[in-house]
């Protein structure tokens, strides 16, 4: 993978002003007409808490790590970064660091089931002694990785006289060793009278360093269904893994047992009405986590209330408008991703058509709804026929909580402002020359019991931002926002694009 970049820093936009996004870098960009291999398609993206490292996972089971270079080049340390004004536009530069094979294809002989090597999620853990730690998972198995720099030891010099060393080499072909072990030394191993004055011990040096990825633990055999989420707790010791019907709690140090905290499996599988689609720990409260369902609801659970959290502390769901139900209503209501805001006050959710922002203190409805691609509503039948309606788009929030972002088709992604009074709605294409369009005319619809619901960003039907017909084969499912800057990393097929504002 190689990186390329362009662009320069801009001014200081106000909180309500729309950001001017610029292309920063691309890694793994394919040439025109080059066919993308299935195994190279990126399936997970994650920044670490510092924002100095970025990890991607792909369908081939590989994890690729990138590290930030512009802060090192200018001698800026982490404390200075945190004290800088968030609104100041900077041009972050990343470079390829290392990669390793995290998962291999497997076969479950008991169930006659092939297990793909595809990485579903990556989560960074706390760093220690300059080593990096991360969790990665495919459909069935979670692995805990440690990546550290190790010095390569090399024998730099033997300190022997070349003429003598050549003359004293054992001649294996002529039986030098055989003679030695039979009790007599051959001529090849004879030493000159008085010994070899130039013979010294070899000198070992370790100037070069190499990055080594080592699998510390494997957490397996705990899920009957495909793992869709992993999330580390703020206590730094535990994490959860979620599949369609269960959420398990693990201790990082213990790989052979986990504790089942949520089980929505009915006694009779014919009674199954919803499945778990995503789960995440609260960023600072180690007893709180949220999970979403295929029915469009989010449940907040408190581990202090009960060891088995089948009953929730809070339920967030939007009431269906009367008369609006159709065959596709339940399918497009399914939440594909949820993310806590950095302060833990808000939860962002993504369903097929919209982004919704929820206040955890207000369970009557979302505080804002953002239309991602409303013009696709007349095409739902086509999207169902080609299975695109089941695509799982991710979402992310800026570190200051003022903006949200998610992907769409034709490799587009959308950025919305969620500050009070903001009308920001920007559409960009994942390419070196991103097209952008500001959609300014939000309509505010009041709703009983839930304050103002903001609906923004409806686009012209039938065309993308270039005026071309919409392409369902290219889609931007995975993206991540830098934790402390206006910088977004997103995946279009096998390419990793980075933007800043």
GROMACS .gro file of N, CA and C in nm, residues 125-193:
model
  207
  125UNK      N    1  -0.705  -0.134   2.227
  125UNK     CA    2  -0.700  -0.143   2.373
  125UNK      C    3  -0.592  -0.046   2.424
  126UNK      N    4  -0.576  -0.040   2.554
  126UNK     CA    5  -0.481   0.054   2.612
  126UNK      C    6  -0.338   0.016   2.576
  127UNK      N    7  -0.257   0.116   2.541
  127UNK     CA    8  -0.117   0.090   2.509
  127UNK      C    9  -0.037   0.078   2.639
  128UNK      N   10   0.073   0.005   2.632
  128UNK     CA   11   0.160  -0.011   2.748
  128UNK      C   12   0.302  -0.035   2.701
  129UNK      N   13   0.397   0.036   2.762
  129UNK     CA   14   0.539   0.022   2.728
  129UNK      C   15   0.564   0.036   2.578
  130UNK      N   16   0.499   0.134   2.518
  130UNK     CA   17   0.511   0.165   2.376
  130UNK      C   18   0.465   0.051   2.285
  131UNK      N   19   0.400  -0.051   2.341
  131UNK     CA   20   0.342  -0.158   2.261
  131UNK      C   21   0.196  -0.126   2.233
  132UNK      N   22   0.148  -0.168   2.117
  132UNK     CA   23   0.009  -0.146   2.079
  132UNK      C   24  -0.071  -0.274   2.101
  133UNK      N   25  -0.193  -0.261   2.150
  133UNK     CA   26  -0.279  -0.376   2.174
  133UNK      C   27  -0.413  -0.354   2.103
  134UNK      N   28  -0.462  -0.458   2.039
  134UNK     CA   29  -0.593  -0.445   1.976
  134UNK      C   30  -0.665  -0.578   1.969
  135UNK      N   31  -0.797  -0.570   1.964
  135UNK     CA   32  -0.884  -0.686   1.948
  135UNK      C   33  -0.936  -0.688   1.805
  136UNK      N   34  -0.938  -0.806   1.745
  136UNK     CA   35  -0.997  -0.820   1.612
  136UNK      C   36  -1.085  -0.944   1.612
  137UNK      N   37  -1.191  -0.942   1.533
  137UNK     CA   38  -1.281  -1.058   1.531
  137UNK      C   39  -1.331  -1.086   1.391
  138UNK      N   40  -1.350  -1.216   1.362
  138UNK     CA   41  -1.426  -1.255   1.244
  138UNK      C   42  -1.564  -1.301   1.293
  139UNK      N   43  -1.630  -1.390   1.222
  139UNK     CA   44  -1.765  -1.430   1.261
  139UNK      C   45  -1.770  -1.508   1.393
  140UNK      N   46  -1.662  -1.577   1.428
  140UNK     CA   47  -1.667  -1.668   1.542
  140UNK      C   48  -1.560  -1.648   1.647
  141UNK      N   49  -1.443  -1.597   1.608
  141UNK     CA   50  -1.327  -1.597   1.698
  141UNK      C   51  -1.270  -1.457   1.716
  142UNK      N   52  -1.247  -1.418   1.843
  142UNK     CA   53  -1.186  -1.289   1.875
  142UNK      C   54  -1.040  -1.314   1.912
  143UNK      N   55  -0.952  -1.227   1.867
  143UNK     CA   56  -0.810  -1.241   1.900
  143UNK      C   57  -0.757  -1.110   1.960
  144UNK      N   58  -0.665  -1.127   2.055
  144UNK     CA   59  -0.602  -1.013   2.123
  144UNK      C   60  -0.457  -1.005   2.077
  145UNK      N   61  -0.422  -0.893   2.012
  145UNK     CA   62  -0.291  -0.879   1.949
  145UNK      C   63  -0.204  -0.777   2.021
  146UNK      N   64  -0.077  -0.808   2.026
  146UNK     CA   65   0.023  -0.713   2.077
  146UNK      C   66   0.122  -0.684   1.964
  147UNK      N   67   0.140  -0.556   1.933
  147UNK     CA   68   0.234  -0.515   1.828
  147UNK      C   69   0.343  -0.433   1.894
  148UNK      N   70   0.467  -0.478   1.883
  148UNK     CA   71   0.577  -0.407   1.947
  148UNK      C   72   0.701  -0.407   1.859
  149UNK      N   73   0.786  -0.310   1.884
  149UNK     CA   74   0.913  -0.303   1.812
  149UNK      C   75   1.015  -0.391   1.882
  150UNK      N   76   1.081  -0.475   1.804
  150UNK     CA   77   1.186  -0.560   1.859
  150UNK      C   78   1.314  -0.535   1.782
  151UNK      N   79   1.424  -0.534   1.854
  151UNK     CA   80   1.553  -0.513   1.790
  151UNK      C   81   1.598  -0.642   1.721
  152UNK      N   82   1.646  -0.626   1.599
  152UNK     CA   83   1.695  -0.742   1.524
  152UNK      C   84   1.843  -0.761   1.557
  153UNK      N   85   1.877  -0.879   1.610
  153UNK     CA   86   2.016  -0.907   1.645
  153UNK      C   87   2.087  -0.969   1.525
  154UNK      N   88   2.202  -0.912   1.491
  154UNK     CA   89   2.281  -0.961   1.379
  154UNK      C   90   2.427  -0.978   1.421
  155UNK      N   91   2.493  -1.080   1.366
  155UNK     CA   92   2.636  -1.097   1.389
  155UNK      C   93   2.707  -1.003   1.292
  156UNK      N   94   2.767  -0.899   1.348
  156UNK     CA   95   2.825  -0.796   1.261
  156UNK      C   96   2.965  -0.834   1.213
  157UNK      N   97   3.045  -0.899   1.300
  157UNK     CA   98   3.179  -0.938   1.256
  157UNK      C   99   3.226  -1.058   1.336
  158UNK      N  100   3.305  -1.145   1.268
  158UNK     CA  101   3.355  -1.265   1.333
  158UNK      C  102   3.493  -1.243   1.393
  159UNK      N  103   3.562  -1.132   1.352
  159UNK     CA  104   3.697  -1.102   1.402
  159UNK      C  105   3.794  -1.216   1.379
  160UNK      N  106   3.785  -1.275   1.262
  160UNK     CA  107   3.879  -1.382   1.227
  160UNK      C  108   3.956  -1.345   1.102
  161UNK      N  109   4.076  -1.388   1.096
  161UNK     CA  110   4.158  -1.370   0.975
  161UNK      C  111   4.099  -1.459   0.867
  162UNK      N  112   4.060  -1.401   0.756
  162UNK     CA  113   3.992  -1.475   0.650
  162UNK      C  114   4.075  -1.593   0.600
  163UNK      N  115   4.207  -1.574   0.585
  163UNK     CA  116   4.292  -1.681   0.531
  163UNK      C  117   4.297  -1.800   0.625
  164UNK      N  118   4.299  -1.770   0.757
  164UNK     CA  119   4.304  -1.880   0.853
  164UNK      C  120   4.168  -1.948   0.863
  165UNK      N  121   4.061  -1.864   0.864
  165UNK     CA  122   3.928  -1.924   0.880
  165UNK      C  123   3.895  -2.014   0.763
  166UNK      N  124   3.938  -1.977   0.642
  166UNK     CA  125   3.911  -2.062   0.527
  166UNK      C  126   3.987  -2.193   0.536
  167UNK      N  127   4.110  -2.186   0.586
  167UNK     CA  128   4.192  -2.308   0.591
  167UNK      C  129   4.147  -2.402   0.701
  168UNK      N  130   4.070  -2.349   0.799
  168UNK     CA  131   4.030  -2.435   0.911
  168UNK      C  132   3.885  -2.482   0.901
  169UNK      N  133   3.817  -2.454   0.789
  169UNK     CA  134   3.679  -2.500   0.772
  169UNK      C  135   3.676  -2.652   0.761
  170UNK      N  136   3.584  -2.721   0.828
  170UNK     CA  137   3.575  -2.867   0.815
  170UNK      C  138   3.524  -2.904   0.677
  171UNK      N  139   3.584  -3.001   0.618
  171UNK     CA  140   3.542  -3.050   0.487
  171UNK      C  141   3.447  -3.167   0.508
  172UNK      N  142   3.317  -3.136   0.501
  172UNK     CA  143   3.217  -3.238   0.531
  172UNK      C  144   3.220  -3.348   0.427
  173UNK      N  145   3.243  -3.307   0.301
  173UNK     CA  146   3.243  -3.407   0.193
  173UNK      C  147   3.351  -3.513   0.213
  174UNK      N  148   3.464  -3.470   0.271
  174UNK     CA  149   3.574  -3.564   0.290
  174UNK      C  150   3.571  -3.630   0.427
  175UNK      N  151   3.461  -3.611   0.496
  175UNK     CA  152   3.445  -3.683   0.622
  175UNK      C  153   3.513  -3.618   0.740
  176UNK      N  154   3.532  -3.484   0.737
  176UNK     CA  155   3.597  -3.415   0.847
  176UNK      C  156   3.527  -3.439   0.979
  177UNK      N  157   3.391  -3.426   0.979
  177UNK     CA  158   3.317  -3.445   1.103
  177UNK      C  159   3.315  -3.593   1.143
  178UNK      N  160   3.307  -3.677   1.045
  178UNK     CA  161   3.303  -3.821   1.075
  178UNK      C  162   3.431  -3.863   1.145
  179UNK      N  163   3.546  -3.813   1.095
  179UNK     CA  164   3.674  -3.846   1.158
  179UNK      C  165   3.678  -3.793   1.300
  180UNK      N  166   3.620  -3.673   1.318
  180UNK     CA  167   3.624  -3.611   1.450
  180UNK      C  168   3.549  -3.696   1.552
  181UNK      N  169   3.430  -3.742   1.511
  181UNK     CA  170   3.350  -3.818   1.606
  181UNK      C  171   3.396  -3.962   1.620
  182UNK      N  172   3.480  -4.006   1.527
  182UNK     CA  173   3.534  -4.141   1.542
  182UNK      C  174   3.661  -4.140   1.626
  183UNK      N  175   3.698  -4.023   1.678
  183UNK     CA  176   3.809  -4.018   1.773
  183UNK      C  177   3.935  -3.958   1.718
  184UNK      N  178   3.940  -3.923   1.588
  184UNK     CA  179   4.061  -3.860   1.535
  184UNK      C  180   4.025  -3.736   1.457
  185UNK      N  181   4.110  -3.634   1.458
  185UNK     CA  182   4.088  -3.512   1.385
  185UNK      C  183   4.144  -3.523   1.245
  186UNK      N  184   4.069  -3.481   1.146
  186UNK     CA  185   4.121  -3.481   1.010
  186UNK      C  186   4.212  -3.360   0.990
  187UNK      N  187   4.278  -3.354   0.876
  187UNK     CA  188   4.366  -3.242   0.845
  187UNK      C  189   4.288  -3.111   0.837
  188UNK      N  190   4.157  -3.122   0.799
  188UNK     CA  191   4.079  -3.000   0.780
  188UNK      C  192   4.055  -2.926   0.911
  189UNK      N  193   4.058  -2.998   1.023
  189UNK     CA  194   4.030  -2.935   1.151
  189UNK      C  195   4.156  -2.913   1.235
  190UNK      N  196   4.274  -2.930   1.175
  190UNK     CA  197   4.398  -2.915   1.251
  190UNK      C  198   4.426  -2.767   1.276
  191UNK      N  199   4.484  -2.736   1.392
  191UNK     CA  200   4.516  -2.599   1.429
  191UNK      C  201   4.666  -2.575   1.411
  192UNK      N  202   4.708  -2.457   1.374
  192UNK     CA  203   4.851  -2.427   1.362
  192UNK      C  204   4.917  -2.427   1.500
  193UNK      N  205   5.047  -2.451   1.504
  193UNK     CA  206   5.118  -2.450   1.633
  193UNK      C  207   5.101  -2.315   1.703
   0.00000   0.00000   0.00000
